[in-house]
């Protein structure tokens, strides 16, 4: 019998996103954002029963199509409304990632811009209208500095 190795630590929280064209979505997420497919469990035809894509220390599950009796839906099936927004924290390269996503066909909703709370952020939609944002710290601010910069109370329970 072969040697067994412990599996790498898995993220505590992993979003699952329904796509009508999951295989195309997996390829697009790899091209546009740099996700790394780790596993795909095939269903009938183009169906994906389960998949795991890695990004840094995080992960994403992509499944579908949403119409396969599971109760899942895509924004297109909801008239363009989203039931989620995926936020990804970067350590570097946010402007280059925005250009990479744009080149792959992402609809950039908010261009990269420095925010008063210390992050640089851009937001976009993928080809099936799922909403994404990417942030990168550009300044380390205390809660008091954030409150002053934003004009909002910052609670730190």
PDB file of C-alpha atoms in Angstrom:
ATOM      1  CA  UNK A   1       0.000   0.000   0.000  1.00  0.00           C
ATOM      2  CA  UNK A   2       1.271   3.507  -0.838  1.00  0.00           C
ATOM      3  CA  UNK A   3       2.303   6.149   1.615  1.00  0.00           C
ATOM      4  CA  UNK A   4      -0.456   8.540   2.653  1.00  0.00           C
ATOM      5  CA  UNK A   5       0.216  12.206   3.075  1.00  0.00           C
ATOM      6  CA  UNK A   6      -1.857  14.660   5.019  1.00  0.00           C
ATOM      7  CA  UNK A   7      -3.911  16.891   2.764  1.00  0.00           C
ATOM      8  CA  UNK A   8      -3.034  20.582   2.754  1.00  0.00           C
ATOM      9  CA  UNK A   9      -5.082  22.774   5.063  1.00  0.00           C
ATOM     10  CA  UNK A  10      -8.446  23.586   3.537  1.00  0.00           C
ATOM     11  CA  UNK A  11     -10.004  27.025   3.829  1.00  0.00           C
ATOM     12  CA  UNK A  12     -12.645  27.349   6.536  1.00  0.00           C
ATOM     13  CA  UNK A  13     -15.115  29.047   4.192  1.00  0.00           C
ATOM     14  CA  UNK A  14     -15.448  28.228   0.490  1.00  0.00           C
ATOM     15  CA  UNK A  15     -18.065  29.926  -1.691  1.00  0.00           C
ATOM     16  CA  UNK A  16     -19.959  27.778  -4.192  1.00  0.00           C
ATOM     17  CA  UNK A  17     -21.139  29.457  -7.393  1.00  0.00           C
ATOM     18  CA  UNK A  18     -23.726  28.082  -9.812  1.00  0.00           C
ATOM     19  CA  UNK A  19     -22.999  28.541 -13.518  1.00  0.00           C
ATOM     20  CA  UNK A  20     -25.115  27.578 -16.518  1.00  0.00           C
ATOM     21  CA  UNK A  21     -21.888  26.754 -18.365  1.00  0.00           C
ATOM     22  CA  UNK A  22     -19.607  25.544 -15.568  1.00  0.00           C
ATOM     23  CA  UNK A  23     -16.810  24.182 -17.747  1.00  0.00           C
ATOM     24  CA  UNK A  24     -16.587  27.465 -19.649  1.00  0.00           C
ATOM     25  CA  UNK A  25     -16.710  29.326 -16.314  1.00  0.00           C
ATOM     26  CA  UNK A  26     -13.831  27.286 -14.895  1.00  0.00           C
ATOM     27  CA  UNK A  27     -11.713  28.022 -17.969  1.00  0.00           C
ATOM     28  CA  UNK A  28     -12.650  31.714 -17.816  1.00  0.00           C
ATOM     29  CA  UNK A  29     -11.895  32.023 -14.090  1.00  0.00           C
ATOM     30  CA  UNK A  30      -8.467  30.527 -14.749  1.00  0.00           C
ATOM     31  CA  UNK A  31      -7.793  32.875 -17.665  1.00  0.00           C
ATOM     32  CA  UNK A  32      -9.249  36.072 -16.176  1.00  0.00           C
ATOM     33  CA  UNK A  33      -8.356  35.857 -12.489  1.00  0.00           C
ATOM     34  CA  UNK A  34      -5.750  33.091 -12.220  1.00  0.00           C
ATOM     35  CA  UNK A  35      -7.821  30.475 -10.398  1.00  0.00           C
ATOM     36  CA  UNK A  36      -6.186  27.029 -10.479  1.00  0.00           C
ATOM     37  CA  UNK A  37      -8.508  24.075 -11.110  1.00  0.00           C
ATOM     38  CA  UNK A  38      -7.703  21.352  -8.558  1.00  0.00           C
ATOM     39  CA  UNK A  39     -10.541  18.901  -9.160  1.00  0.00           C
ATOM     40  CA  UNK A  40     -13.549  18.545 -11.449  1.00  0.00           C
ATOM     41  CA  UNK A  41     -16.246  15.914 -10.868  1.00  0.00           C
ATOM     42  CA  UNK A  42     -17.979  15.474 -14.208  1.00  0.00           C
ATOM     43  CA  UNK A  43     -21.675  14.908 -14.617  1.00  0.00           C
ATOM     44  CA  UNK A  44     -23.613  14.173 -17.780  1.00  0.00           C
ATOM     45  CA  UNK A  45     -22.561  16.162 -20.845  1.00  0.00           C
ATOM     46  CA  UNK A  46     -21.198  19.530 -19.769  1.00  0.00           C
ATOM     47  CA  UNK A  47     -22.528  19.207 -16.197  1.00  0.00           C
ATOM     48  CA  UNK A  48     -20.107  19.678 -13.304  1.00  0.00           C
ATOM     49  CA  UNK A  49     -21.262  18.006 -10.107  1.00  0.00           C
ATOM     50  CA  UNK A  50     -18.401  19.496  -8.099  1.00  0.00           C
ATOM     51  CA  UNK A  51     -15.176  21.357  -8.751  1.00  0.00           C
ATOM     52  CA  UNK A  52     -12.539  22.984  -6.613  1.00  0.00           C
ATOM     53  CA  UNK A  53     -10.502  25.930  -7.821  1.00  0.00           C
ATOM     54  CA  UNK A  54      -7.663  27.392  -5.807  1.00  0.00           C
ATOM     55  CA  UNK A  55      -6.646  31.021  -5.435  1.00  0.00           C
ATOM     56  CA  UNK A  56      -3.879  31.825  -2.964  1.00  0.00           C
ATOM     57  CA  UNK A  57      -4.900  30.296   0.351  1.00  0.00           C
ATOM     58  CA  UNK A  58      -8.571  30.294  -0.656  1.00  0.00           C
ATOM     59  CA  UNK A  59     -10.807  28.168  -2.812  1.00  0.00           C
ATOM     60  CA  UNK A  60     -13.978  28.320  -4.871  1.00  0.00           C
ATOM     61  CA  UNK A  61     -16.434  25.604  -5.824  1.00  0.00           C
ATOM     62  CA  UNK A  62     -18.024  25.857  -9.278  1.00  0.00           C
ATOM     63  CA  UNK A  63     -21.002  23.659 -10.175  1.00  0.00           C
ATOM     64  CA  UNK A  64     -23.785  23.544 -12.694  1.00  0.00           C
ATOM     65  CA  UNK A  65     -25.686  24.022 -14.704  1.00  0.00           C
ATOM     66  CA  UNK A  66     -27.887  25.726 -12.167  1.00  0.00           C
ATOM     67  CA  UNK A  67     -31.016  24.392 -13.819  1.00  0.00           C
ATOM     68  CA  UNK A  68     -30.285  20.744 -12.885  1.00  0.00           C
ATOM     69  CA  UNK A  69     -32.932  20.607 -10.125  1.00  0.00           C
ATOM     70  CA  UNK A  70     -30.673  21.715  -7.294  1.00  0.00           C
ATOM     71  CA  UNK A  71     -32.292  25.001  -6.386  1.00  0.00           C
ATOM     72  CA  UNK A  72     -29.276  27.002  -7.538  1.00  0.00           C
ATOM     73  CA  UNK A  73     -29.633  29.987  -9.850  1.00  0.00           C
ATOM     74  CA  UNK A  74     -27.421  32.342 -11.779  1.00  0.00           C
ATOM     75  CA  UNK A  75     -27.860  36.127 -11.905  1.00  0.00           C
ATOM     76  CA  UNK A  76     -29.187  35.794 -15.486  1.00  0.00           C
ATOM     77  CA  UNK A  77     -31.992  33.564 -14.181  1.00  0.00           C
ATOM     78  CA  UNK A  78     -32.811  36.239 -11.604  1.00  0.00           C
ATOM     79  CA  UNK A  79     -33.053  39.120 -14.071  1.00  0.00           C
ATOM     80  CA  UNK A  80     -29.436  40.151 -13.493  1.00  0.00           C
ATOM     81  CA  UNK A  81     -29.802  40.342  -9.721  1.00  0.00           C
ATOM     82  CA  UNK A  82     -27.048  38.829  -7.625  1.00  0.00           C
ATOM     83  CA  UNK A  83     -27.492  36.895  -4.419  1.00  0.00           C
ATOM     84  CA  UNK A  84     -23.800  37.144  -3.589  1.00  0.00           C
ATOM     85  CA  UNK A  85     -20.638  39.136  -4.205  1.00  0.00           C
ATOM     86  CA  UNK A  86     -17.244  37.431  -4.051  1.00  0.00           C
ATOM     87  CA  UNK A  87     -14.467  39.516  -2.456  1.00  0.00           C
ATOM     88  CA  UNK A  88     -10.842  38.524  -2.937  1.00  0.00           C
ATOM     89  CA  UNK A  89      -7.939  40.046  -1.038  1.00  0.00           C
ATOM     90  CA  UNK A  90      -4.660  40.384  -2.907  1.00  0.00           C
ATOM     91  CA  UNK A  91      -1.209  41.215  -1.625  1.00  0.00           C
ATOM     92  CA  UNK A  92      -0.002  42.745  -4.911  1.00  0.00           C
ATOM     93  CA  UNK A  93      -0.759  43.215  -8.588  1.00  0.00           C
ATOM     94  CA  UNK A  94      -4.308  44.577  -8.483  1.00  0.00           C
ATOM     95  CA  UNK A  95      -3.950  46.844 -11.524  1.00  0.00           C
ATOM     96  CA  UNK A  96      -2.439  44.053 -13.638  1.00  0.00           C
ATOM     97  CA  UNK A  97      -5.212  41.671 -12.536  1.00  0.00           C
ATOM     98  CA  UNK A  98      -7.847  44.217 -13.553  1.00  0.00           C
ATOM     99  CA  UNK A  99      -6.294  44.444 -17.025  1.00  0.00           C
ATOM    100  CA  UNK A 100      -6.073  40.646 -17.240  1.00  0.00           C
ATOM    101  CA  UNK A 101      -9.769  40.360 -16.322  1.00  0.00           C
ATOM    102  CA  UNK A 102     -10.727  43.083 -18.810  1.00  0.00           C
ATOM    103  CA  UNK A 103      -8.787  41.325 -21.583  1.00  0.00           C
ATOM    104  CA  UNK A 104     -10.668  38.092 -20.794  1.00  0.00           C
ATOM    105  CA  UNK A 105     -14.017  39.883 -21.145  1.00  0.00           C
ATOM    106  CA  UNK A 106     -14.887  40.907 -17.591  1.00  0.00           C
ATOM    107  CA  UNK A 107     -17.242  43.859 -17.364  1.00  0.00           C
ATOM    108  CA  UNK A 108     -15.317  46.283 -15.152  1.00  0.00           C
ATOM    109  CA  UNK A 109     -17.845  48.107 -12.996  1.00  0.00           C
ATOM    110  CA  UNK A 110     -15.415  50.100 -10.866  1.00  0.00           C
ATOM    111  CA  UNK A 111     -11.870  50.808 -12.044  1.00  0.00           C
ATOM    112  CA  UNK A 112      -9.029  50.283  -9.547  1.00  0.00           C
ATOM    113  CA  UNK A 113      -9.051  53.148  -7.055  1.00  0.00           C
ATOM    114  CA  UNK A 114      -7.626  53.825  -3.614  1.00  0.00           C
ATOM    115  CA  UNK A 115     -10.302  53.798  -0.912  1.00  0.00           C
ATOM    116  CA  UNK A 116     -10.300  55.910   2.266  1.00  0.00           C
ATOM    117  CA  UNK A 117     -10.034  52.780   4.437  1.00  0.00           C
ATOM    118  CA  UNK A 118      -6.600  51.899   3.033  1.00  0.00           C
ATOM    119  CA  UNK A 119      -7.327  49.441   0.189  1.00  0.00           C
ATOM    120  CA  UNK A 120      -7.160  49.746  -3.588  1.00  0.00           C
ATOM    121  CA  UNK A 121     -10.263  48.090  -5.100  1.00  0.00           C
ATOM    122  CA  UNK A 122     -11.851  47.179  -8.423  1.00  0.00           C
ATOM    123  CA  UNK A 123     -15.147  45.435  -9.115  1.00  0.00           C
ATOM    124  CA  UNK A 124     -16.389  43.504 -12.127  1.00  0.00           C
ATOM    125  CA  UNK A 125     -18.863  40.963 -13.466  1.00  0.00           C
ATOM    126  CA  UNK A 126     -17.961  37.683 -15.110  1.00  0.00           C
ATOM    127  CA  UNK A 127     -19.663  36.491 -18.340  1.00  0.00           C
ATOM    128  CA  UNK A 128     -22.603  35.006 -16.363  1.00  0.00           C
ATOM    129  CA  UNK A 129     -23.056  38.253 -14.379  1.00  0.00           C
ATOM    130  CA  UNK A 130     -21.582  37.067 -11.075  1.00  0.00           C
ATOM    131  CA  UNK A 131     -20.238  40.013  -9.105  1.00  0.00           C
ATOM    132  CA  UNK A 132     -16.578  40.146  -7.982  1.00  0.00           C
ATOM    133  CA  UNK A 133     -14.350  42.612  -6.143  1.00  0.00           C
ATOM    134  CA  UNK A 134     -10.614  42.562  -5.606  1.00  0.00           C
ATOM    135  CA  UNK A 135      -8.771  44.580  -2.986  1.00  0.00           C
ATOM    136  CA  UNK A 136      -5.150  45.191  -2.101  1.00  0.00           C
ATOM    137  CA  UNK A 137      -3.911  47.085   0.948  1.00  0.00           C
ATOM    138  CA  UNK A 138      -2.086  50.310   0.140  1.00  0.00           C
ATOM    139  CA  UNK A 139      -2.049  51.865   3.623  1.00  0.00           C
ATOM    140  CA  UNK A 140      -2.260  50.370   7.108  1.00  0.00           C
ATOM    141  CA  UNK A 141      -4.807  52.477   8.977  1.00  0.00           C
ATOM    142  CA  UNK A 142      -5.956  52.281  12.565  1.00  0.00           C
ATOM    143  CA  UNK A 143      -9.719  52.137  13.182  1.00  0.00           C
ATOM    144  CA  UNK A 144      -9.540  55.788  14.255  1.00  0.00           C
ATOM    145  CA  UNK A 145      -7.819  56.772  10.994  1.00  0.00           C
ATOM    146  CA  UNK A 146     -10.415  54.822   9.007  1.00  0.00           C
ATOM    147  CA  UNK A 147     -13.217  56.583  10.874  1.00  0.00           C
ATOM    148  CA  UNK A 148     -11.677  59.956  10.140  1.00  0.00           C
ATOM    149  CA  UNK A 149     -11.072  59.130   6.449  1.00  0.00           C
ATOM    150  CA  UNK A 150     -14.535  57.674   5.830  1.00  0.00           C
ATOM    151  CA  UNK A 151     -16.592  59.863   8.131  1.00  0.00           C
ATOM    152  CA  UNK A 152     -18.108  56.704   9.598  1.00  0.00           C
ATOM    153  CA  UNK A 153     -17.868  55.142  13.015  1.00  0.00           C
ATOM    154  CA  UNK A 154     -15.684  52.041  12.967  1.00  0.00           C
ATOM    155  CA  UNK A 155     -16.702  49.408  15.488  1.00  0.00           C
ATOM    156  CA  UNK A 156     -14.122  46.985  16.802  1.00  0.00           C
ATOM    157  CA  UNK A 157     -16.001  44.596  19.103  1.00  0.00           C
TER     158      UNK A 157
END
